[in-house]
Coordinates of C-alpha atoms in Angstrom, one line a residue:
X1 CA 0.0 0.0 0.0
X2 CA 3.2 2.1 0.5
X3 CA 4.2 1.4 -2.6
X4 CA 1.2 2.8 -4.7
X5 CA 1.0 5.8 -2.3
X6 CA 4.5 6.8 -3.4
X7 CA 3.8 6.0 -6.9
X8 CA 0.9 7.7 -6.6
X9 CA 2.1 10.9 -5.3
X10 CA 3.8 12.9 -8.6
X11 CA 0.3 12.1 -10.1
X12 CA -1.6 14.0 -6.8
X13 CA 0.9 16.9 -7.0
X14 CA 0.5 17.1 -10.9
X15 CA -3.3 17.7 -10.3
X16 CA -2.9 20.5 -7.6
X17 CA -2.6 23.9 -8.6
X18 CA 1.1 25.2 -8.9
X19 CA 3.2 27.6 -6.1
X20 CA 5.0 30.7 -7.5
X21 CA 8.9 31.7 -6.5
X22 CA 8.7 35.5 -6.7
X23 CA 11.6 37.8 -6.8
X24 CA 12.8 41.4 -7.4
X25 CA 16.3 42.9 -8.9
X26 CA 16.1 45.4 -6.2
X27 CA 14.9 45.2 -2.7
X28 CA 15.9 48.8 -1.4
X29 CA 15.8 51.5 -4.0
X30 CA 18.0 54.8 -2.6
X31 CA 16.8 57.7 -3.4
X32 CA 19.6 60.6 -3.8
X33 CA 20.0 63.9 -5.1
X34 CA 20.2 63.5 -8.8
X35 CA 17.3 60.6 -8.7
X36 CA 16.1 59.7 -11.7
X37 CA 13.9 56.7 -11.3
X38 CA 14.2 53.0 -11.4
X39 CA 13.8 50.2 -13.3
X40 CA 12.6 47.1 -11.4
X41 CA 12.9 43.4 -12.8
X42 CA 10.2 41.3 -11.2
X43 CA 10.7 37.7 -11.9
X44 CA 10.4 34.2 -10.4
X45 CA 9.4 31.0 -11.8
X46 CA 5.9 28.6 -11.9
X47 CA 7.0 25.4 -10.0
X48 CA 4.5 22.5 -8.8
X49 CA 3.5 21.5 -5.2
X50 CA 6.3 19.4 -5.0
X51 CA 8.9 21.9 -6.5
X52 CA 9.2 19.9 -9.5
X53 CA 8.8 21.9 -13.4
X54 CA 5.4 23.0 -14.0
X55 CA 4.1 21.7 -17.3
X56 CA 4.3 23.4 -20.2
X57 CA 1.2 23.1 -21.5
X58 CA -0.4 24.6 -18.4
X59 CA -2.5 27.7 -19.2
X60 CA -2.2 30.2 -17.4
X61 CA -1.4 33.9 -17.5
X62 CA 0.8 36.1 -15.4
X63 CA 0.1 39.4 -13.3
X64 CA 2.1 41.4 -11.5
X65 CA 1.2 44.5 -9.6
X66 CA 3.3 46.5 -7.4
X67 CA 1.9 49.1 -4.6
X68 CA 3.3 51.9 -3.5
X69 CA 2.0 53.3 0.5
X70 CA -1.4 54.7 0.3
X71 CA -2.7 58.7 1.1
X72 CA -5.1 60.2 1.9
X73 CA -6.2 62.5 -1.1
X74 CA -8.7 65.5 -1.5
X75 CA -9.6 66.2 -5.0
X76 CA -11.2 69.6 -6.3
X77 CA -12.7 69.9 -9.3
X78 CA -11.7 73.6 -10.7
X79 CA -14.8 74.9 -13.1
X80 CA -14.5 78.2 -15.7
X81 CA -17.2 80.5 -14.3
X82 CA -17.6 84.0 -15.9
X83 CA -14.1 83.3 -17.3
X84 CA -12.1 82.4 -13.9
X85 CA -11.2 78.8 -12.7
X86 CA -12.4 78.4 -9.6
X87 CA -12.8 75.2 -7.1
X88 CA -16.5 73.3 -7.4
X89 CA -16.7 69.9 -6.6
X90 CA -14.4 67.9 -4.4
X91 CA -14.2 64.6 -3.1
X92 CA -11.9 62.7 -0.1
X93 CA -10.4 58.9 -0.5
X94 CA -9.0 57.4 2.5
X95 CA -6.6 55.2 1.2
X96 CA -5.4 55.9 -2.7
X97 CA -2.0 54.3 -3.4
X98 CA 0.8 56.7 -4.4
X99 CA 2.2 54.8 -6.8
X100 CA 0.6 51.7 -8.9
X101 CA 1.5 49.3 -11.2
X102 CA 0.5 46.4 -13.4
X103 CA 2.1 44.2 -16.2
X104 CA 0.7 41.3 -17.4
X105 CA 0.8 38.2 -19.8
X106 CA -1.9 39.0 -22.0
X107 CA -4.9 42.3 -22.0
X108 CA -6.3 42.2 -18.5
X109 CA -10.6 41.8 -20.0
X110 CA -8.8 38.6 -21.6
X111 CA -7.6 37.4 -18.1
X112 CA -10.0 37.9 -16.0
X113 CA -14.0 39.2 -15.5
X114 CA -14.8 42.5 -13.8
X115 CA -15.1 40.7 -10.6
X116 CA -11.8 38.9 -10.2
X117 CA -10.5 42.2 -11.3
X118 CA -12.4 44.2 -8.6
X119 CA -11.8 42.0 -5.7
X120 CA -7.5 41.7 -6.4
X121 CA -7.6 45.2 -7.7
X122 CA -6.1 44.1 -10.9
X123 CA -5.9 47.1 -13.4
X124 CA -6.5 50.8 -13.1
X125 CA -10.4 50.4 -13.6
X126 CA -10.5 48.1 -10.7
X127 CA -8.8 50.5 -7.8
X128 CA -10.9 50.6 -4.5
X129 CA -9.9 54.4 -3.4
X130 CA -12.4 54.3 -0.6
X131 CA -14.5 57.7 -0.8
X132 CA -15.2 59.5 2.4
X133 CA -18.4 60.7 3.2
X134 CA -21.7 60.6 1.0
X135 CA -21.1 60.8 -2.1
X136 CA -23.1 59.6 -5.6
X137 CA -21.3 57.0 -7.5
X138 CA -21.5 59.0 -10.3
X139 CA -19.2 61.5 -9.0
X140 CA -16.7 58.7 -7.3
X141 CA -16.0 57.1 -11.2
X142 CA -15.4 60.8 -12.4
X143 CA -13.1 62.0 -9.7
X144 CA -11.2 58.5 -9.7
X145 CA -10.9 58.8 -13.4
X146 CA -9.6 62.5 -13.1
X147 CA -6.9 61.3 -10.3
X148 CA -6.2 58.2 -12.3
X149 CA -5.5 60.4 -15.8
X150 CA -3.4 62.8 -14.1
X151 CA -1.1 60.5 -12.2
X152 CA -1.2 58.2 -15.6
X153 CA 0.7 61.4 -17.3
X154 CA 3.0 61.9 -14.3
X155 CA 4.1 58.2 -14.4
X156 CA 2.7 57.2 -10.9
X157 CA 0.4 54.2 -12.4
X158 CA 1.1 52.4 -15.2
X159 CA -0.5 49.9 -17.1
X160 CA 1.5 47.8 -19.3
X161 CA -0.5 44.7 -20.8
X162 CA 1.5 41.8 -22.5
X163 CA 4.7 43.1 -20.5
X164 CA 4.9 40.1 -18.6
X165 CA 7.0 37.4 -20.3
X166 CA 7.0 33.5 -19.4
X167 CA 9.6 31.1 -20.9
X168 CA 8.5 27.7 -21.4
X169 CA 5.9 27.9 -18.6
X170 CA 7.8 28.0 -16.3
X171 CA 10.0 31.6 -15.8
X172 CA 8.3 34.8 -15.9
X173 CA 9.4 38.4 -15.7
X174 CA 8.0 42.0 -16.0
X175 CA 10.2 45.4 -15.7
X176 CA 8.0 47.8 -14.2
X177 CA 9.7 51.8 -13.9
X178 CA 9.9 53.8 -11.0
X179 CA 9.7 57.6 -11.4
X180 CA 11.9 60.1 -9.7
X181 CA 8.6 61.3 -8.2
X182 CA 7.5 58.5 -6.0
X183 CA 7.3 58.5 -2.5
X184 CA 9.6 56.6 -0.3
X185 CA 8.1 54.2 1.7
X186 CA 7.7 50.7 1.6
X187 CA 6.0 49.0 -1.7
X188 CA 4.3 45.7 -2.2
X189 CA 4.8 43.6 -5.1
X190 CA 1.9 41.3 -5.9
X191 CA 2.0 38.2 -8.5
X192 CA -0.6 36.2 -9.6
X193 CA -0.5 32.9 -11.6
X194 CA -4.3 33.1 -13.3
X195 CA -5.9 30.0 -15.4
X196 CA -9.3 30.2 -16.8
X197 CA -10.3 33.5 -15.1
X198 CA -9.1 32.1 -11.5
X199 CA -6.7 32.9 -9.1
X200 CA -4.5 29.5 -8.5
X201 CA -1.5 30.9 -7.0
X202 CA -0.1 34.2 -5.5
X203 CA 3.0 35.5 -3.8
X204 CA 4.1 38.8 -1.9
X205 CA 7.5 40.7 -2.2
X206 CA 8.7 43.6 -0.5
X207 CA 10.4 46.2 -1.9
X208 CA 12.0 49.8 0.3
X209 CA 12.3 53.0 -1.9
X210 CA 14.6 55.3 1.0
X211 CA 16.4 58.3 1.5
X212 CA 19.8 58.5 3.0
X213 CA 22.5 61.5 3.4
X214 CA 21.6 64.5 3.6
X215 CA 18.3 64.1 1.5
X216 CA 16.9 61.8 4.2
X217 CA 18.0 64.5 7.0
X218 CA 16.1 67.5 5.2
X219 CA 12.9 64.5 4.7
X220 CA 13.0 64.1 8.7
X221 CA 13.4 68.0 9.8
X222 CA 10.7 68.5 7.2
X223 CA 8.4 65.8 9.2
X224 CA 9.4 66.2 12.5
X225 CA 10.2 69.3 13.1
X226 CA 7.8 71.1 10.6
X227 CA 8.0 74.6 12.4
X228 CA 12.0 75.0 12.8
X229 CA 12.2 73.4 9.0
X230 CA 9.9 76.1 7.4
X231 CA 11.1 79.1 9.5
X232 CA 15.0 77.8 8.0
X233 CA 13.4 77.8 4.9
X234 CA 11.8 81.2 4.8
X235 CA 15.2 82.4 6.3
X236 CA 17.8 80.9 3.6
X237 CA 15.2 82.4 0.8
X238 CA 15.3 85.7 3.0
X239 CA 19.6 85.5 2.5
X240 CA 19.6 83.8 -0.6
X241 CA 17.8 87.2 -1.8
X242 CA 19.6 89.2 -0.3
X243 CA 23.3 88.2 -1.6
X244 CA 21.7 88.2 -5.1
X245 CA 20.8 91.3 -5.0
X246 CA 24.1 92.4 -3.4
X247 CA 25.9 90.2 -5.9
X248 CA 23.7 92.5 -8.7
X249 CA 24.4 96.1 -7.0
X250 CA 28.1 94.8 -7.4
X251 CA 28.5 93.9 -10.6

């Protein structure tokens, strides 16, 4: 009896669905004076229970999202009234991440249904920014689109379908950029092994964006110590002023 349960076993593994090996080219991203962004490497492999290759004719598609820390955001909505701009609506989200990304295998609508998409957040139309207060749903889709477009043009999401790559179903990777803009903080890297519009295997990975030197002293006066930090400020632009113009009355 033994004996078939151990011949039996490959078979029982080959049936369950398969664990991913994630892993990222960077861990800790420094951020220094003369940042100009990063590019990440997210990649890992598709291995069964029982760490042996998963098949190759196993179909299934790849996604990979990776989170920056979440904000709290208040959104205006500037209107041209009698020819000024001035603020109308607004709207508050409690948790809207700073920075979002996702690459995938194939177009996301090909990967999975609305639902799957809403409930893993997987692409830009499934984001759950969490309004606060009472407000018509109407106005929640417009405002998320409006903060979705304009961090779209400043880099902060990104949606890059068929960017995901797997090599004889087995090996997958995804470069995904980080802007000089983002905040630092401590990011989550998602991936998900999907097969016929399910979920069958995902897998977490960390990843720090920091600041050290003098960049991360100026971050902490600037955090801790908000009242010193801006009266310094308003000071050095007081000086800096001042030599200029003396520098100018020289020449």
């Amino acid at each position: 009896m033994w004996a078939f349960l151990v011949a039996a076993s490959p078979a029982l593994a080959q049936g369950r669905d398969p664990i991913l090996i994630p892993e990222i080219s960077q861990h800790e991203v420094v951020v220094r004076q003369g940042f100009t962004g990063a590019n990440l490497l997210l990649y890992g492999a598709v291995l069964q229970p029982d760490g042996s290759r998963a098949r190759g004719d196993t179909p299934y598609d790849i996604v990979v999202v990776l989170k920056g820390p979440t904000e709290a955001i208040n959104l205006r909505e500037k209107r041209r009234i009698w020819g000024m701009w001035i603020n109308a609506d607004s709207a508050q989200f409690r948790s809207a991440p700073s920075y979002y990304a996702v690459a995938s295998s194939r177009p996301l609508p090909e990967i999975v249904d609305t639902r799957t998409a809403a409930i893993y957040e997987l692409g830009l139309d499934s984001l759950q920014l969490s309004p606060i207060g009472a407000i018509r749903p109407d106005e929640v889709s417009r405002f998320v689109a409006g903060l979705v477009a304009k961090r779209v043009a400043n880099g902060l999401y990104v949606q890059a379908e068929g960017a995901v790559t797997i090599s004889e179903g087995v090996l997958y990777q995804a470069r995904i950029p980080l802007p000089s803009s983002v905040l630092t903080g401590e990011y989550t890297a998602e991936t998900f092994a999907i097969a016929n519009g399910r979920v069958i295997a995902s897998a977490t990975s960390e990843v720090t964006v920091t600041k050290r030197g003098f960049e991360r002293a100026v971050e902490i006066w600037s955090r801790d110590y908000s009242t010193i930090y801006g009266l310094m400020a308003v000071a050095l632009s007081v000086f800096m002023g001042w030599a200029a113009g003396r520098l100018f009355a020289l020449g």
